[in-house]
Tab-separated table of C-alpha atoms in Angstrom:
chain	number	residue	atom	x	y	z
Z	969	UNK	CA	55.192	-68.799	6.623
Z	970	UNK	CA	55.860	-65.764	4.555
Z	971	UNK	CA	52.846	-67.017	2.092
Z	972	UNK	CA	50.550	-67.189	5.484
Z	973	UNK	CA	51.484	-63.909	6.090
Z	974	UNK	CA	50.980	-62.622	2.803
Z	975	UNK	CA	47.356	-64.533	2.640
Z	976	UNK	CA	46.374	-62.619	5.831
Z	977	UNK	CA	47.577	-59.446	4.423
Z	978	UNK	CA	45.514	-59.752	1.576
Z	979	UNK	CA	42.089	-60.865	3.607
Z	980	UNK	CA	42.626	-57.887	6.329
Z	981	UNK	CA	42.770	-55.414	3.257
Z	982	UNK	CA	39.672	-56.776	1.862
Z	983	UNK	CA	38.257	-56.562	5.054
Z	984	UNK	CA	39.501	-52.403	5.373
Z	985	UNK	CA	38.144	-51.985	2.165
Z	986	UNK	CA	34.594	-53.230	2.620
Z	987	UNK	CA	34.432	-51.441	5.908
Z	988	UNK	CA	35.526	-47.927	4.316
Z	989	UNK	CA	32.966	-48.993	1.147
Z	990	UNK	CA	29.942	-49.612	3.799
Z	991	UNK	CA	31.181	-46.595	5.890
Z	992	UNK	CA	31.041	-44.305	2.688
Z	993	UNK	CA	27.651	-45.578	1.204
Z	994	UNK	CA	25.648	-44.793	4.534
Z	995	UNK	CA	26.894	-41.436	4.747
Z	996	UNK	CA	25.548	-41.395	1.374
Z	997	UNK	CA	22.351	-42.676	2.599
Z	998	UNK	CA	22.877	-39.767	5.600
Z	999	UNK	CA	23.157	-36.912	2.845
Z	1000	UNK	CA	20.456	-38.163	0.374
Z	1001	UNK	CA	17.952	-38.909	3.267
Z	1002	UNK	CA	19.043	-34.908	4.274
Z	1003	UNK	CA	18.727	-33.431	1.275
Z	1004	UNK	CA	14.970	-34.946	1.040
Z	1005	UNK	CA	14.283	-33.797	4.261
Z	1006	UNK	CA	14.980	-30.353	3.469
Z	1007	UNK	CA	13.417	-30.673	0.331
Z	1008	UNK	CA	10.362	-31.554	1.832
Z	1009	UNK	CA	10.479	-28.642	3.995
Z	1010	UNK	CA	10.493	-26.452	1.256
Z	1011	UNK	CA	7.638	-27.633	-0.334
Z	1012	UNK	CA	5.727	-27.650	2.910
Z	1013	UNK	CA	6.690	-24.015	3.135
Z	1014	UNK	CA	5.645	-23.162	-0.642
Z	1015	UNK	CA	2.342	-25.168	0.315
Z	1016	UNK	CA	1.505	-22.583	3.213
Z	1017	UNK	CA	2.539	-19.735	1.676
Z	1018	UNK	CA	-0.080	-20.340	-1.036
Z	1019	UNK	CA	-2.753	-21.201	1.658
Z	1020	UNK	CA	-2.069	-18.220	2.951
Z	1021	UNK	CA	-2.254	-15.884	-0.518
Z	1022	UNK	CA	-5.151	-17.628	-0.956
Z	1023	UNK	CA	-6.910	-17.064	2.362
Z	1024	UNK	CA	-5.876	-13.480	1.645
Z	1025	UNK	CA	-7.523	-12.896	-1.335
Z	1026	UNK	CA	-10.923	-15.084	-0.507
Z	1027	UNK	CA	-11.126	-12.597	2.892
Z	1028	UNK	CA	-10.303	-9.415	0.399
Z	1029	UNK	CA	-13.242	-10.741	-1.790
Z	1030	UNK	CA	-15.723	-11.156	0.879
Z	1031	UNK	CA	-15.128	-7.560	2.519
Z	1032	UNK	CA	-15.723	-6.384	-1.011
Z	1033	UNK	CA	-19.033	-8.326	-1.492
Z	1034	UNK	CA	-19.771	-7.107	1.633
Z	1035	UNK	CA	-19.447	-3.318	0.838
Z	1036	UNK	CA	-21.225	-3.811	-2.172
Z	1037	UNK	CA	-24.366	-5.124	-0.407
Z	1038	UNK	CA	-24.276	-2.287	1.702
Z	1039	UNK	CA	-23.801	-0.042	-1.371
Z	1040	UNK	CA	-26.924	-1.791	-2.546
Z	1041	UNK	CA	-28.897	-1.416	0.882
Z	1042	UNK	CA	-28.442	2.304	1.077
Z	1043	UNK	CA	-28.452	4.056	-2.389
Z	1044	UNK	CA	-26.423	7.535	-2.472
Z	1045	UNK	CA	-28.837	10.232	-3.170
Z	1046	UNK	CA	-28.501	11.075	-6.956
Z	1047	UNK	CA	-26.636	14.883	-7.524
Z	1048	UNK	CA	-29.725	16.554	-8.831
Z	1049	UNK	CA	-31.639	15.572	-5.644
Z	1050	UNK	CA	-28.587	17.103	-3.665
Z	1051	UNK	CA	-28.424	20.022	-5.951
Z	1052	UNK	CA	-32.411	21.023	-4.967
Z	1053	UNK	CA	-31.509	19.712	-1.096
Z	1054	UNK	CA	-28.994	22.220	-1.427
Z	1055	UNK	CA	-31.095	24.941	-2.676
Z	1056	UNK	CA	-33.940	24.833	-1.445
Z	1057	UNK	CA	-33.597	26.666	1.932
Z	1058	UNK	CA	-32.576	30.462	-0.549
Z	1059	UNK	CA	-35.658	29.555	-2.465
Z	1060	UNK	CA	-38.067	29.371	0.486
Z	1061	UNK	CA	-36.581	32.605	2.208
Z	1062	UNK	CA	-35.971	34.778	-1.267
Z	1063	UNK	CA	-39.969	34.175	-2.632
Z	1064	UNK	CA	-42.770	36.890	-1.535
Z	1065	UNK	CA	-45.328	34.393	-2.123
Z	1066	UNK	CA	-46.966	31.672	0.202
Z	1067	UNK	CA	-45.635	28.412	-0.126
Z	1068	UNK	CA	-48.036	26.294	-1.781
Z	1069	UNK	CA	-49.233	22.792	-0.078
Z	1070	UNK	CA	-48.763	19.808	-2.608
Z	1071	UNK	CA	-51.672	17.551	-1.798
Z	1072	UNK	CA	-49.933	13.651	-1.860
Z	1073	UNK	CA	-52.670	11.712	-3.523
Z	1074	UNK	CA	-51.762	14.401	-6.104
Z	1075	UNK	CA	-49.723	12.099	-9.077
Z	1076	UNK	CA	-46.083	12.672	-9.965
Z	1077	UNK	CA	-46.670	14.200	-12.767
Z	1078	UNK	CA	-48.756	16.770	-11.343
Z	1079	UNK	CA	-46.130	17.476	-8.571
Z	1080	UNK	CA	-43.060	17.980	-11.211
Z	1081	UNK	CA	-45.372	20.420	-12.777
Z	1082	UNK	CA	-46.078	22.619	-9.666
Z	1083	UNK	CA	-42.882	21.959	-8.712
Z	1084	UNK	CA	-41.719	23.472	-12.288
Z	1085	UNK	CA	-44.212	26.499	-11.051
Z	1086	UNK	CA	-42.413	27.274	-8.601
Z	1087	UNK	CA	-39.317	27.240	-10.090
Z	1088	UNK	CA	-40.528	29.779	-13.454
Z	1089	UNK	CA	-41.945	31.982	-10.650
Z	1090	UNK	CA	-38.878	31.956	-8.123
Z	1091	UNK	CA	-36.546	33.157	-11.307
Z	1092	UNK	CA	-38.920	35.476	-12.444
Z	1093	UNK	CA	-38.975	37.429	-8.868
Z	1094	UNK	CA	-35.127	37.600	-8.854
Z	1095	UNK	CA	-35.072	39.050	-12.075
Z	1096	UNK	CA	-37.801	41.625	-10.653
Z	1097	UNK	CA	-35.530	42.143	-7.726
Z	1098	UNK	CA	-32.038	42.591	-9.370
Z	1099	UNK	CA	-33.608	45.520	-11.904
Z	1100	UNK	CA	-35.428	47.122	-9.148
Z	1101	UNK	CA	-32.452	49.552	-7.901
Z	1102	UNK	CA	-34.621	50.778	-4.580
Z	1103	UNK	CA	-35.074	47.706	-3.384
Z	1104	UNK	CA	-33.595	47.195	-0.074
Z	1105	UNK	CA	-33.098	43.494	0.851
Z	1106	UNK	CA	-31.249	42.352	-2.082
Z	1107	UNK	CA	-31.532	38.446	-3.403
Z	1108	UNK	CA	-28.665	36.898	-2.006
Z	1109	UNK	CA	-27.191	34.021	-4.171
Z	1110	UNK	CA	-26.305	30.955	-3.432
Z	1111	UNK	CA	-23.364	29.750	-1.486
Z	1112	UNK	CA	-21.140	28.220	-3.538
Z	1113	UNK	CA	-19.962	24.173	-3.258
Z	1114	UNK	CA	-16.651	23.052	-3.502
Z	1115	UNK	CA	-16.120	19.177	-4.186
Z	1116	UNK	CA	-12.562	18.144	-3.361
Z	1117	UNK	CA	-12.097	15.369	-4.783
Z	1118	UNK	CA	-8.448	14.241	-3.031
Z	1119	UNK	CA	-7.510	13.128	-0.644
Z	1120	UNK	CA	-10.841	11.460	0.758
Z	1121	UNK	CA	-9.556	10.080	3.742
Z	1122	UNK	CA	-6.252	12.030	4.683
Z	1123	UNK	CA	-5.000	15.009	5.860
Z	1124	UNK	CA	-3.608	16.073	2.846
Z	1125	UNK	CA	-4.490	18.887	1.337
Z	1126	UNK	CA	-4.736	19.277	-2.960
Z	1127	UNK	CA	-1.629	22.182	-2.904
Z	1128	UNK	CA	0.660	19.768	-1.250
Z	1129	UNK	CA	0.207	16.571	-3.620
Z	1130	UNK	CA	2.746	16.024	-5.839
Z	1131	UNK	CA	2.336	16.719	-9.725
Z	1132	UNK	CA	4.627	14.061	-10.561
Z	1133	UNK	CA	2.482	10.608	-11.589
Z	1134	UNK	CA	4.578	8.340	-9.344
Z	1135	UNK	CA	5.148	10.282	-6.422
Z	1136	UNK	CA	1.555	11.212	-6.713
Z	1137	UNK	CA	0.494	7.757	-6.224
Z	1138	UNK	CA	3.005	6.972	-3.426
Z	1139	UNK	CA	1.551	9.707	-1.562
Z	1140	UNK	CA	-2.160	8.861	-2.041
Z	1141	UNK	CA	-1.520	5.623	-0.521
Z	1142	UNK	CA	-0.429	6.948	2.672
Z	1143	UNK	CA	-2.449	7.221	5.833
Z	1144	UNK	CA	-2.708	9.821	7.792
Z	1145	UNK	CA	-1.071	9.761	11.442
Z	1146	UNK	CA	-4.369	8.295	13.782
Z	1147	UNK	CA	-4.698	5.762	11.248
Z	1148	UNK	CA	-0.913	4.242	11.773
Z	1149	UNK	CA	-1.099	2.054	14.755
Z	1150	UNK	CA	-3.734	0.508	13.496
Z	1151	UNK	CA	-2.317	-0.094	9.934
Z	1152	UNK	CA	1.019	-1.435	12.350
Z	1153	UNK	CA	-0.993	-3.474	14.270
Z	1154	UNK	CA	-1.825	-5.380	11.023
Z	1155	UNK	CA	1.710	-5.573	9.690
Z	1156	UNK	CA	2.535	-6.928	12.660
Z	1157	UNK	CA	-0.275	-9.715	12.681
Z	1158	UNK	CA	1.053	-11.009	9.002
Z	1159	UNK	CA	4.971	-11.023	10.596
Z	1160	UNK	CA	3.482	-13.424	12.833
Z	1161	UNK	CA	1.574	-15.898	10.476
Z	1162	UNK	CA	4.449	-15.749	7.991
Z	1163	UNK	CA	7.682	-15.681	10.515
Z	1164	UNK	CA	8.521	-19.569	9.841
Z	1165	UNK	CA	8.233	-19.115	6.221
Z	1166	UNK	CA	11.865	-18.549	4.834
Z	1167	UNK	CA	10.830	-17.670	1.425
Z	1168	UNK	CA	12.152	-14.700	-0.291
Z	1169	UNK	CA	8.820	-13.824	-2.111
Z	1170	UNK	CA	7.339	-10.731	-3.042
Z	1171	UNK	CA	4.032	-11.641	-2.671
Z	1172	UNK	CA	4.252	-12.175	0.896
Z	1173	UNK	CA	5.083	-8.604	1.857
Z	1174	UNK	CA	2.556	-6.976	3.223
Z	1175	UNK	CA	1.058	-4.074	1.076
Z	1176	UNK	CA	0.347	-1.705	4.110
Z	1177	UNK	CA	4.072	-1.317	4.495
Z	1178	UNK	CA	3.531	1.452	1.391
Z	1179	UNK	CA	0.303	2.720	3.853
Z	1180	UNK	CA	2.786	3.910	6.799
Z	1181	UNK	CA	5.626	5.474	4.415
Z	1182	UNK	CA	6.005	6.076	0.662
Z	1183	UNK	CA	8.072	4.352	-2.076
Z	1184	UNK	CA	10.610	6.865	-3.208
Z	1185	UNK	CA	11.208	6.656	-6.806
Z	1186	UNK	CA	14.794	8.097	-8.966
Z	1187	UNK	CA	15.811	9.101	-11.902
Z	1188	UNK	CA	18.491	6.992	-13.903
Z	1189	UNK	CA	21.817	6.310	-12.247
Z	1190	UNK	CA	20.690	8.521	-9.635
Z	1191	UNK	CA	20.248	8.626	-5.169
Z	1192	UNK	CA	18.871	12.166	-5.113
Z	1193	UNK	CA	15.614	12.059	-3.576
Z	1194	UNK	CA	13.332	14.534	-5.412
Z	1195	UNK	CA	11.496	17.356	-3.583
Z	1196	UNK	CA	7.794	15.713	-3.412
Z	1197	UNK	CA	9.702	12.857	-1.898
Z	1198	UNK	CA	11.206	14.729	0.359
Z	1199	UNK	CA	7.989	16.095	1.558
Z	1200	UNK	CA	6.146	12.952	2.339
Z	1201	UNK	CA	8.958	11.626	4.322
Z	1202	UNK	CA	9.158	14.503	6.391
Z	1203	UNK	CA	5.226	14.185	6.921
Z	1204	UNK	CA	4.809	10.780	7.490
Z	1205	UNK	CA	8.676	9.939	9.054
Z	1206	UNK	CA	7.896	11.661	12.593
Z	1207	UNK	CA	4.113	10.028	13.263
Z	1208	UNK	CA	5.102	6.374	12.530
Z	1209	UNK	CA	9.025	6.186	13.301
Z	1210	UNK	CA	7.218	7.154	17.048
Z	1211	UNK	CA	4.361	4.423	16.774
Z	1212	UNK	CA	7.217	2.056	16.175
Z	1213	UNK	CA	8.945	2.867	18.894
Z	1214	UNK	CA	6.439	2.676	21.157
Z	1215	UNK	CA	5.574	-0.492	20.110
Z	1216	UNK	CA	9.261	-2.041	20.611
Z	1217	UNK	CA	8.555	-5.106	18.797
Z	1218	UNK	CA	9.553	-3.910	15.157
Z	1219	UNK	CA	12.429	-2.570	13.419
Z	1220	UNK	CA	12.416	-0.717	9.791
Z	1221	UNK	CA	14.148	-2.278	6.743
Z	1222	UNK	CA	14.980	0.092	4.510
Z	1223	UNK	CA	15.495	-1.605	0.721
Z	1224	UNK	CA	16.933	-0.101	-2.185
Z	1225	UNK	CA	16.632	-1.543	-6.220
Z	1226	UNK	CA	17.656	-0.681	-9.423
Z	1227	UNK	CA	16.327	-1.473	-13.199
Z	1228	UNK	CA	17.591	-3.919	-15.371
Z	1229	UNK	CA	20.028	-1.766	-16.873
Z	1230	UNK	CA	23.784	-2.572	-15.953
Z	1231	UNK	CA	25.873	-5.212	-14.275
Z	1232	UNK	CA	24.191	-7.053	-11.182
Z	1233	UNK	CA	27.108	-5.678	-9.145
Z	1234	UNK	CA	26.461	-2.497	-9.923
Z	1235	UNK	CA	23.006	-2.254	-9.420
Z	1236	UNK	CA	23.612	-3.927	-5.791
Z	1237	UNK	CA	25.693	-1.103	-4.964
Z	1238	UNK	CA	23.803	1.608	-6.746
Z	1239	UNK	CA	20.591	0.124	-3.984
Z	1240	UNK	CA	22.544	0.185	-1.633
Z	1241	UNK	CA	23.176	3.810	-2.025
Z	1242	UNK	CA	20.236	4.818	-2.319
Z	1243	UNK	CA	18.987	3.076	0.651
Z	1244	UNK	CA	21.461	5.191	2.675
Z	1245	UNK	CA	20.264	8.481	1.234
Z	1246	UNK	CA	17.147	7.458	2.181
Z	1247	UNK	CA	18.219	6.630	5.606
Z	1248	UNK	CA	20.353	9.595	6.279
Z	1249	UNK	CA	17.405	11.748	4.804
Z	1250	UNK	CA	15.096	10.352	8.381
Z	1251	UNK	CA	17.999	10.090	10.935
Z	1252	UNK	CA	16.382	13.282	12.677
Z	1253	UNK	CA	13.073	11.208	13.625
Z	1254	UNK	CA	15.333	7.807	13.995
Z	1255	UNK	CA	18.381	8.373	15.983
Z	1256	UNK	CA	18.673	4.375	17.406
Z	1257	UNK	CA	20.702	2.842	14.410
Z	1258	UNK	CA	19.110	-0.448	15.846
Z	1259	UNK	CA	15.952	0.650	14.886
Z	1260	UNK	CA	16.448	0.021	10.934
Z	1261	UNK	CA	18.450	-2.218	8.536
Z	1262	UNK	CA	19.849	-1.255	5.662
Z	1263	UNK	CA	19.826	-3.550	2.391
Z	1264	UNK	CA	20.098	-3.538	-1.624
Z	1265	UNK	CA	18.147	-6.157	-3.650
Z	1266	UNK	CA	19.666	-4.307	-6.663
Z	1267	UNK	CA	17.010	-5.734	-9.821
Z	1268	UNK	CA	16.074	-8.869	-8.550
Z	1269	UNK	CA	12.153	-7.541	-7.136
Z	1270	UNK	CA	10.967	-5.385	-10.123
Z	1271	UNK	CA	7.528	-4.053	-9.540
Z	1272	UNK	CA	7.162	-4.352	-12.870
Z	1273	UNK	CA	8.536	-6.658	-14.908
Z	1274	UNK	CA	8.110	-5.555	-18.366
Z	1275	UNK	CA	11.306	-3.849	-20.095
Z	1276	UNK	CA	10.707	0.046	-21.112
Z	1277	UNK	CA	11.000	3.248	-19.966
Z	1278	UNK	CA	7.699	3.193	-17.629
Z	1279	UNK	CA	8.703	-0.494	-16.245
Z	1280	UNK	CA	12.319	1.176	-15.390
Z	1281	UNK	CA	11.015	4.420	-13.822
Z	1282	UNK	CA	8.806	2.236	-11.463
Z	1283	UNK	CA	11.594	-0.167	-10.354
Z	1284	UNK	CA	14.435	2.395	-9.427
Z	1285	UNK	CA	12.919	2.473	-5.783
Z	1286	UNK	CA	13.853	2.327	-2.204
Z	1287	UNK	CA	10.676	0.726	-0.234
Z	1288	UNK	CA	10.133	0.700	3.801
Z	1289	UNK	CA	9.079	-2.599	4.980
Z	1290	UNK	CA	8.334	-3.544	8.809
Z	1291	UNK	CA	10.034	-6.775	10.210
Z	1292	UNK	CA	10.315	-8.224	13.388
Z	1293	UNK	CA	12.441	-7.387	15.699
Z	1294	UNK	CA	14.991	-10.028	16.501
């Protein structure tokens, strides 16, 4: 009896054991088949996030073959053409003489010499003019042209750019005010084509983020925002902070980094210090807390990843970047 009982022992405890054994390799099968399922959501999610940097660019190259035909379809007109434009209504009014009729048919040549003519003769009056002391209606010259060259589209003006070379360039990226809804509008279009892609990738933040407010820059080991900086976010801080509330769809995150230089704790915390100075420094123009987000990538986005002094003075940044509101 007792070997019976031992026999049946023996065959239920096989029996336990090849259950648990087939219970342990499907959950196997459960977490491998899992793990490939994610996997293959990745990739899916790499594959349209190239699509999409791709479309990108091929839309950026068009619009740029596009302005260049219409550079080619209407030529500037060339400086010295301007220049005479420009002049020509003083030389009409300052000559005595009767303005000469330049017969078409006439060749080119002949017409650059009588226009040459009337050049020698229109000096040679003024010179006339400006020794004769009785004269009573002096030659007036010229007005004077000033060419500013920056900012082209702003509403800047040249005394208040900055004269350092990074802050300079953060500011000529910006936009002025009646250009910023629009400029949101297309942030907001990209949020939407890239929400379901949970990639942390650089390349798929949108560059008109630096359009609506500027990339503040530091000096090493340092979260005090220099004066030019201070400047543009006062300027640009009160005309988009509105548009964004108005909108209601978008909230501001508000991302500080560090160099390569030190510990990756420390240059977590460093960002995330200078994030808050950067915050604190617009709290007038955004008073809802809810309206921004606070984080510190520390060195893990370098603008540029090269290793020197200009690579280090780039990546010290805090950067404004529009997300969706959740």
């Amino acid at each position: 009896m007792i070997k019976i009982l031992t026999f049946f022992f023996a065959l239920l405890t096989l029996i336990l054991s090849g259950c648990s054994s087939s219970i342990r390799d499907a959950q196997e099968m459960l977490d491998l088949d899992h793990a490939k399922k994610i996997e293959e959501q990745e990739l899916k999610e790499e594959e349209e996030a190239q699509e999409l940097l791709a479309l990108e660019a091929a839309l950026a190259e068009e619009e740029a073959s596009l302005e260049e035909a219409v550079k080619e379809d209407n030529p500037e007109e060339s400086p010295e053409a301007s220049e005479f434009a420009a002049r020509k209504p003083f030389e009409i009014a300052s000559t005595d003489s009767p303005q000469e009729t330049i017969n078409p048919t006439v060749p080119e040549k002949n017409i650059l010499t009588e226009l040459s003519s009337m050049l020698t003769n229109l000096t040679n009056t003024t010179k006339v003019k400006q020794k004769d002391e009785t004269e009573k209606t002096p030659v007036e010259k010229p007005a004077k042209i000033t060419v500013l060259k920056l900012p082209v589209d702003g509403d800047n003006s040249s005394k208040d750019l900055p004269t350092s070379g990074l802050a300079l360039g953060s500011a000529l990226k910006l936009v002025p005010c009646k250009d910023v809804p629009a400029k949101m509008d297309a942030i907001h279009r990209r949020l939407l084509t890239t929400k379901n892609l949970n990639i942390a990738d650089r390349r798929l933040r949108d560059e008109n983020n630096d359009r609506l407010m500027p990339v503040i820059h530091f000096d090493f080991d340092q979260i005090i925002i220099k004066s030019d900086y201070q400047k543009l976010l006062r300027k640009q801080s009160p005309c988009v902070i509105k548009a964004m509330k108005e909108r209601g769809d978008m909230i501001l995150q508000i991302a500080g980094h560090a160099d390569e230089r030190g510990s990756d704790e420390y240059n977590i915390a460093l960002g995330h210090r200078r994030a808050n100075a950067v915050s604190n420094s617009i709290m007038a123009y955004l008073p809802n807390s809810k309206l921004a987000s606070i984080i510190s990538f520390g060195e893990e986005f370098p603008l540029d990843k090269k290793s020197g002094k200009s690579a280090w003075d780039k990546n010290r940044r805090v950067e404004f970047t529009f997300l969706l509101k959740p």
